[in-house]
């Protein structure tokens, strides 16, 4: 083996070892590896979903569709659609689209971001009941935050005027 070939072989081997190490690290740090989900059936999550035809206008009419939203400590909102896609806004992170599904009793949301892929998991907050939590890992570690359904049509049927959505604080960082 020539010296140049030996160097390339060493570099390739180092890259493979690094890649396997990172995969192991990220698998061990994923929310699902350490989270005990309070699983629900697909019907439970079905109440969060909007018709697919509303997706194209979701950005402009976000206050008119069903949303999963968190409080002001970690502001985020997601609109799910029957085509398996969702639109999201996460303050100071950005907005975009991703894919969702229900697997093993958990609502899974995935979106590709410029610097990282976003993985979010929604399940019941308790063994029984309608309260839900969203779980994920960010740069600060594991997070479990209450998330609730905002359904403007249901609110109107109950005689409640849906409150205005909090102002979305977009990011200019492109992360």
PDB file of C-alpha atoms in Angstrom:
ATOM      1  CA  UNK A   1       0.000   0.000   0.000  1.00  0.00           C
ATOM      2  CA  UNK A   2       1.427   3.410  -0.975  1.00  0.00           C
ATOM      3  CA  UNK A   3       1.613   6.134   1.707  1.00  0.00           C
ATOM      4  CA  UNK A   4      -1.152   8.169   0.022  1.00  0.00           C
ATOM      5  CA  UNK A   5      -3.454   5.142  -0.032  1.00  0.00           C
ATOM      6  CA  UNK A   6      -2.708   4.435   3.637  1.00  0.00           C
ATOM      7  CA  UNK A   7      -3.656   8.005   4.573  1.00  0.00           C
ATOM      8  CA  UNK A   8      -6.953   7.777   2.645  1.00  0.00           C
ATOM      9  CA  UNK A   9      -7.723   4.411   4.258  1.00  0.00           C
ATOM     10  CA  UNK A  10      -6.990   5.842   7.722  1.00  0.00           C
ATOM     11  CA  UNK A  11      -9.191   8.905   7.050  1.00  0.00           C
ATOM     12  CA  UNK A  12     -12.064   6.760   5.745  1.00  0.00           C
ATOM     13  CA  UNK A  13     -11.814   4.437   8.747  1.00  0.00           C
ATOM     14  CA  UNK A  14     -11.774   7.453  11.108  1.00  0.00           C
ATOM     15  CA  UNK A  15     -14.869   8.925   9.437  1.00  0.00           C
ATOM     16  CA  UNK A  16     -16.744   5.628   9.733  1.00  0.00           C
ATOM     17  CA  UNK A  17     -15.854   5.290  13.429  1.00  0.00           C
ATOM     18  CA  UNK A  18     -16.909   8.907  14.046  1.00  0.00           C
ATOM     19  CA  UNK A  19     -20.204   8.387  12.204  1.00  0.00           C
ATOM     20  CA  UNK A  20     -20.994   5.217  14.173  1.00  0.00           C
ATOM     21  CA  UNK A  21     -20.108   6.959  17.436  1.00  0.00           C
ATOM     22  CA  UNK A  22     -22.392   9.888  16.638  1.00  0.00           C
ATOM     23  CA  UNK A  23     -25.238   7.562  15.658  1.00  0.00           C
ATOM     24  CA  UNK A  24     -24.887   5.717  18.956  1.00  0.00           C
ATOM     25  CA  UNK A  25     -24.733   8.985  20.893  1.00  0.00           C
ATOM     26  CA  UNK A  26     -27.805  10.450  19.193  1.00  0.00           C
ATOM     27  CA  UNK A  27     -29.786   7.218  19.512  1.00  0.00           C
ATOM     28  CA  UNK A  28     -29.032   7.160  23.222  1.00  0.00           C
ATOM     29  CA  UNK A  29     -30.049  10.813  23.555  1.00  0.00           C
ATOM     30  CA  UNK A  30     -33.265  10.617  21.579  1.00  0.00           C
ATOM     31  CA  UNK A  31     -36.434  11.428  23.516  1.00  0.00           C
ATOM     32  CA  UNK A  32     -37.947   8.073  22.681  1.00  0.00           C
ATOM     33  CA  UNK A  33     -35.037   6.117  24.190  1.00  0.00           C
ATOM     34  CA  UNK A  34     -35.557   7.655  27.640  1.00  0.00           C
ATOM     35  CA  UNK A  35     -39.213   8.600  27.524  1.00  0.00           C
ATOM     36  CA  UNK A  36     -42.071   6.537  28.841  1.00  0.00           C
ATOM     37  CA  UNK A  37     -44.940   7.712  26.678  1.00  0.00           C
ATOM     38  CA  UNK A  38     -48.535   7.687  27.829  1.00  0.00           C
ATOM     39  CA  UNK A  39     -49.714   6.132  24.609  1.00  0.00           C
ATOM     40  CA  UNK A  40     -52.987   6.933  22.887  1.00  0.00           C
ATOM     41  CA  UNK A  41     -54.724   5.476  19.856  1.00  0.00           C
ATOM     42  CA  UNK A  42     -54.829   7.173  16.464  1.00  0.00           C
ATOM     43  CA  UNK A  43     -58.388   8.424  17.120  1.00  0.00           C
ATOM     44  CA  UNK A  44     -57.144  10.467  20.078  1.00  0.00           C
ATOM     45  CA  UNK A  45     -54.669  12.281  17.835  1.00  0.00           C
ATOM     46  CA  UNK A  46     -57.204  12.577  15.003  1.00  0.00           C
ATOM     47  CA  UNK A  47     -58.910  15.513  16.726  1.00  0.00           C
ATOM     48  CA  UNK A  48     -55.746  17.602  16.103  1.00  0.00           C
ATOM     49  CA  UNK A  49     -55.861  17.166  12.318  1.00  0.00           C
ATOM     50  CA  UNK A  50     -57.107  19.620   9.680  1.00  0.00           C
ATOM     51  CA  UNK A  51     -58.265  18.777   6.141  1.00  0.00           C
ATOM     52  CA  UNK A  52     -55.347  18.639   3.675  1.00  0.00           C
ATOM     53  CA  UNK A  53     -56.855  21.388   1.494  1.00  0.00           C
ATOM     54  CA  UNK A  54     -56.311  23.905   4.319  1.00  0.00           C
ATOM     55  CA  UNK A  55     -52.552  23.434   4.234  1.00  0.00           C
ATOM     56  CA  UNK A  56     -51.824  25.851   1.385  1.00  0.00           C
ATOM     57  CA  UNK A  57     -53.453  28.744   3.246  1.00  0.00           C
ATOM     58  CA  UNK A  58     -52.290  27.775   6.761  1.00  0.00           C
ATOM     59  CA  UNK A  59     -49.585  30.433   6.994  1.00  0.00           C
ATOM     60  CA  UNK A  60     -52.020  33.261   6.240  1.00  0.00           C
ATOM     61  CA  UNK A  61     -54.960  31.769   8.148  1.00  0.00           C
ATOM     62  CA  UNK A  62     -53.211  30.063  11.052  1.00  0.00           C
ATOM     63  CA  UNK A  63     -55.712  31.501  13.526  1.00  0.00           C
ATOM     64  CA  UNK A  64     -58.513  29.677  11.666  1.00  0.00           C
ATOM     65  CA  UNK A  65     -57.167  26.095  11.799  1.00  0.00           C
ATOM     66  CA  UNK A  66     -56.733  23.598  14.612  1.00  0.00           C
ATOM     67  CA  UNK A  67     -53.355  24.045  16.273  1.00  0.00           C
ATOM     68  CA  UNK A  68     -51.300  22.292  18.848  1.00  0.00           C
ATOM     69  CA  UNK A  69     -49.727  25.086  20.875  1.00  0.00           C
ATOM     70  CA  UNK A  70     -47.551  25.493  23.924  1.00  0.00           C
ATOM     71  CA  UNK A  71     -47.414  28.321  26.427  1.00  0.00           C
ATOM     72  CA  UNK A  72     -45.157  31.346  26.468  1.00  0.00           C
ATOM     73  CA  UNK A  73     -42.182  29.612  28.141  1.00  0.00           C
ATOM     74  CA  UNK A  74     -41.288  27.787  24.896  1.00  0.00           C
ATOM     75  CA  UNK A  75     -43.704  29.150  22.253  1.00  0.00           C
ATOM     76  CA  UNK A  76     -44.486  26.784  19.412  1.00  0.00           C
ATOM     77  CA  UNK A  77     -47.498  25.872  17.344  1.00  0.00           C
ATOM     78  CA  UNK A  78     -48.198  23.146  14.836  1.00  0.00           C
ATOM     79  CA  UNK A  79     -51.036  22.630  12.364  1.00  0.00           C
ATOM     80  CA  UNK A  80     -51.410  18.996  11.264  1.00  0.00           C
ATOM     81  CA  UNK A  81     -53.107  17.999   8.015  1.00  0.00           C
ATOM     82  CA  UNK A  82     -54.679  14.761   6.760  1.00  0.00           C
ATOM     83  CA  UNK A  83     -51.976  14.386   4.086  1.00  0.00           C
ATOM     84  CA  UNK A  84     -49.415  13.571   6.802  1.00  0.00           C
ATOM     85  CA  UNK A  85     -47.787  17.002   6.653  1.00  0.00           C
ATOM     86  CA  UNK A  86     -47.665  19.765   9.233  1.00  0.00           C
ATOM     87  CA  UNK A  87     -46.775  23.444   9.372  1.00  0.00           C
ATOM     88  CA  UNK A  88     -44.946  24.741  12.431  1.00  0.00           C
ATOM     89  CA  UNK A  89     -43.787  27.962  14.037  1.00  0.00           C
ATOM     90  CA  UNK A  90     -41.266  27.852  16.867  1.00  0.00           C
ATOM     91  CA  UNK A  91     -40.344  31.263  18.252  1.00  0.00           C
ATOM     92  CA  UNK A  92     -36.714  32.231  17.709  1.00  0.00           C
ATOM     93  CA  UNK A  93     -36.147  29.054  15.674  1.00  0.00           C
ATOM     94  CA  UNK A  94     -38.285  29.491  12.614  1.00  0.00           C
ATOM     95  CA  UNK A  95     -41.178  28.029  10.726  1.00  0.00           C
ATOM     96  CA  UNK A  96     -41.532  25.367   8.097  1.00  0.00           C
ATOM     97  CA  UNK A  97     -43.139  22.102   7.151  1.00  0.00           C
ATOM     98  CA  UNK A  98     -42.582  18.530   8.137  1.00  0.00           C
ATOM     99  CA  UNK A  99     -44.195  15.116   8.264  1.00  0.00           C
ATOM    100  CA  UNK A 100     -46.217  13.504  11.030  1.00  0.00           C
ATOM    101  CA  UNK A 101     -47.517  10.054  11.847  1.00  0.00           C
ATOM    102  CA  UNK A 102     -48.758   8.017  14.777  1.00  0.00           C
ATOM    103  CA  UNK A 103     -46.625   5.032  15.726  1.00  0.00           C
ATOM    104  CA  UNK A 104     -46.715   2.905  18.848  1.00  0.00           C
ATOM    105  CA  UNK A 105     -49.255   5.241  20.476  1.00  0.00           C
ATOM    106  CA  UNK A 106     -47.187   8.415  19.969  1.00  0.00           C
ATOM    107  CA  UNK A 107     -47.708  11.327  17.558  1.00  0.00           C
ATOM    108  CA  UNK A 108     -44.332  11.829  15.867  1.00  0.00           C
ATOM    109  CA  UNK A 109     -43.399  15.054  14.046  1.00  0.00           C
ATOM    110  CA  UNK A 110     -40.253  15.366  11.928  1.00  0.00           C
ATOM    111  CA  UNK A 111     -38.916  18.352  10.009  1.00  0.00           C
ATOM    112  CA  UNK A 112     -35.630  18.964   8.241  1.00  0.00           C
ATOM    113  CA  UNK A 113     -33.955  22.201   9.317  1.00  0.00           C
ATOM    114  CA  UNK A 114     -30.817  23.830   7.856  1.00  0.00           C
ATOM    115  CA  UNK A 115     -28.599  22.831  10.838  1.00  0.00           C
ATOM    116  CA  UNK A 116     -30.503  19.887  12.352  1.00  0.00           C
ATOM    117  CA  UNK A 117     -33.534  17.706  11.950  1.00  0.00           C
ATOM    118  CA  UNK A 118     -36.354  18.455  14.351  1.00  0.00           C
ATOM    119  CA  UNK A 119     -37.967  15.450  16.099  1.00  0.00           C
ATOM    120  CA  UNK A 120     -40.975  16.068  18.352  1.00  0.00           C
ATOM    121  CA  UNK A 121     -43.120  13.516  20.162  1.00  0.00           C
ATOM    122  CA  UNK A 122     -46.650  14.124  21.486  1.00  0.00           C
ATOM    123  CA  UNK A 123     -48.320  11.756  23.939  1.00  0.00           C
ATOM    124  CA  UNK A 124     -50.676  11.848  26.884  1.00  0.00           C
ATOM    125  CA  UNK A 125     -49.497  13.860  29.885  1.00  0.00           C
ATOM    126  CA  UNK A 126     -50.865  11.210  32.263  1.00  0.00           C
ATOM    127  CA  UNK A 127     -51.842   7.555  31.996  1.00  0.00           C
ATOM    128  CA  UNK A 128     -55.463   8.710  31.503  1.00  0.00           C
ATOM    129  CA  UNK A 129     -57.051  11.958  30.370  1.00  0.00           C
ATOM    130  CA  UNK A 130     -56.926  14.381  27.468  1.00  0.00           C
ATOM    131  CA  UNK A 131     -53.901  16.488  28.494  1.00  0.00           C
ATOM    132  CA  UNK A 132     -50.920  16.129  26.203  1.00  0.00           C
ATOM    133  CA  UNK A 133     -47.196  16.851  26.324  1.00  0.00           C
ATOM    134  CA  UNK A 134     -44.628  17.409  23.620  1.00  0.00           C
ATOM    135  CA  UNK A 135     -41.143  16.013  24.156  1.00  0.00           C
ATOM    136  CA  UNK A 136     -37.927  16.797  22.361  1.00  0.00           C
ATOM    137  CA  UNK A 137     -34.248  17.491  22.798  1.00  0.00           C
ATOM    138  CA  UNK A 138     -32.779  20.910  22.107  1.00  0.00           C
ATOM    139  CA  UNK A 139     -29.370  22.435  22.856  1.00  0.00           C
ATOM    140  CA  UNK A 140     -30.311  22.555  26.550  1.00  0.00           C
ATOM    141  CA  UNK A 141     -31.286  18.878  26.751  1.00  0.00           C
ATOM    142  CA  UNK A 142     -34.530  16.939  27.167  1.00  0.00           C
ATOM    143  CA  UNK A 143     -37.799  18.917  27.313  1.00  0.00           C
ATOM    144  CA  UNK A 144     -41.316  17.843  28.211  1.00  0.00           C
ATOM    145  CA  UNK A 145     -43.831  20.674  27.806  1.00  0.00           C
ATOM    146  CA  UNK A 146     -47.613  20.710  28.011  1.00  0.00           C
ATOM    147  CA  UNK A 147     -49.209  21.289  24.638  1.00  0.00           C
ATOM    148  CA  UNK A 148     -52.881  21.856  23.984  1.00  0.00           C
ATOM    149  CA  UNK A 149     -55.333  21.900  21.140  1.00  0.00           C
ATOM    150  CA  UNK A 150     -56.607  25.266  19.944  1.00  0.00           C
ATOM    151  CA  UNK A 151     -59.721  24.579  17.866  1.00  0.00           C
ATOM    152  CA  UNK A 152     -61.316  27.873  16.758  1.00  0.00           C
ATOM    153  CA  UNK A 153     -64.425  26.179  15.299  1.00  0.00           C
ATOM    154  CA  UNK A 154     -65.122  24.321  18.529  1.00  0.00           C
ATOM    155  CA  UNK A 155     -64.604  27.547  20.491  1.00  0.00           C
ATOM    156  CA  UNK A 156     -67.121  29.364  18.298  1.00  0.00           C
ATOM    157  CA  UNK A 157     -69.662  26.537  18.756  1.00  0.00           C
ATOM    158  CA  UNK A 158     -69.237  26.965  22.512  1.00  0.00           C
ATOM    159  CA  UNK A 159     -69.863  30.722  22.211  1.00  0.00           C
ATOM    160  CA  UNK A 160     -66.236  31.666  22.816  1.00  0.00           C
ATOM    161  CA  UNK A 161     -64.431  34.121  20.568  1.00  0.00           C
ATOM    162  CA  UNK A 162     -61.029  32.565  19.785  1.00  0.00           C
ATOM    163  CA  UNK A 163     -58.314  34.806  21.236  1.00  0.00           C
ATOM    164  CA  UNK A 164     -55.737  36.232  18.874  1.00  0.00           C
ATOM    165  CA  UNK A 165     -52.621  34.128  18.480  1.00  0.00           C
ATOM    166  CA  UNK A 166     -49.546  35.502  20.224  1.00  0.00           C
ATOM    167  CA  UNK A 167     -47.229  37.325  17.863  1.00  0.00           C
ATOM    168  CA  UNK A 168     -44.792  34.888  16.274  1.00  0.00           C
ATOM    169  CA  UNK A 169     -41.159  35.913  16.783  1.00  0.00           C
ATOM    170  CA  UNK A 170     -39.361  34.675  13.697  1.00  0.00           C
ATOM    171  CA  UNK A 171     -35.657  33.940  13.673  1.00  0.00           C
ATOM    172  CA  UNK A 172     -33.170  35.516  11.316  1.00  0.00           C
ATOM    173  CA  UNK A 173     -30.520  32.888  12.127  1.00  0.00           C
ATOM    174  CA  UNK A 174     -31.724  30.309   9.539  1.00  0.00           C
ATOM    175  CA  UNK A 175     -31.144  27.427  11.904  1.00  0.00           C
TER     176      UNK A 175
END
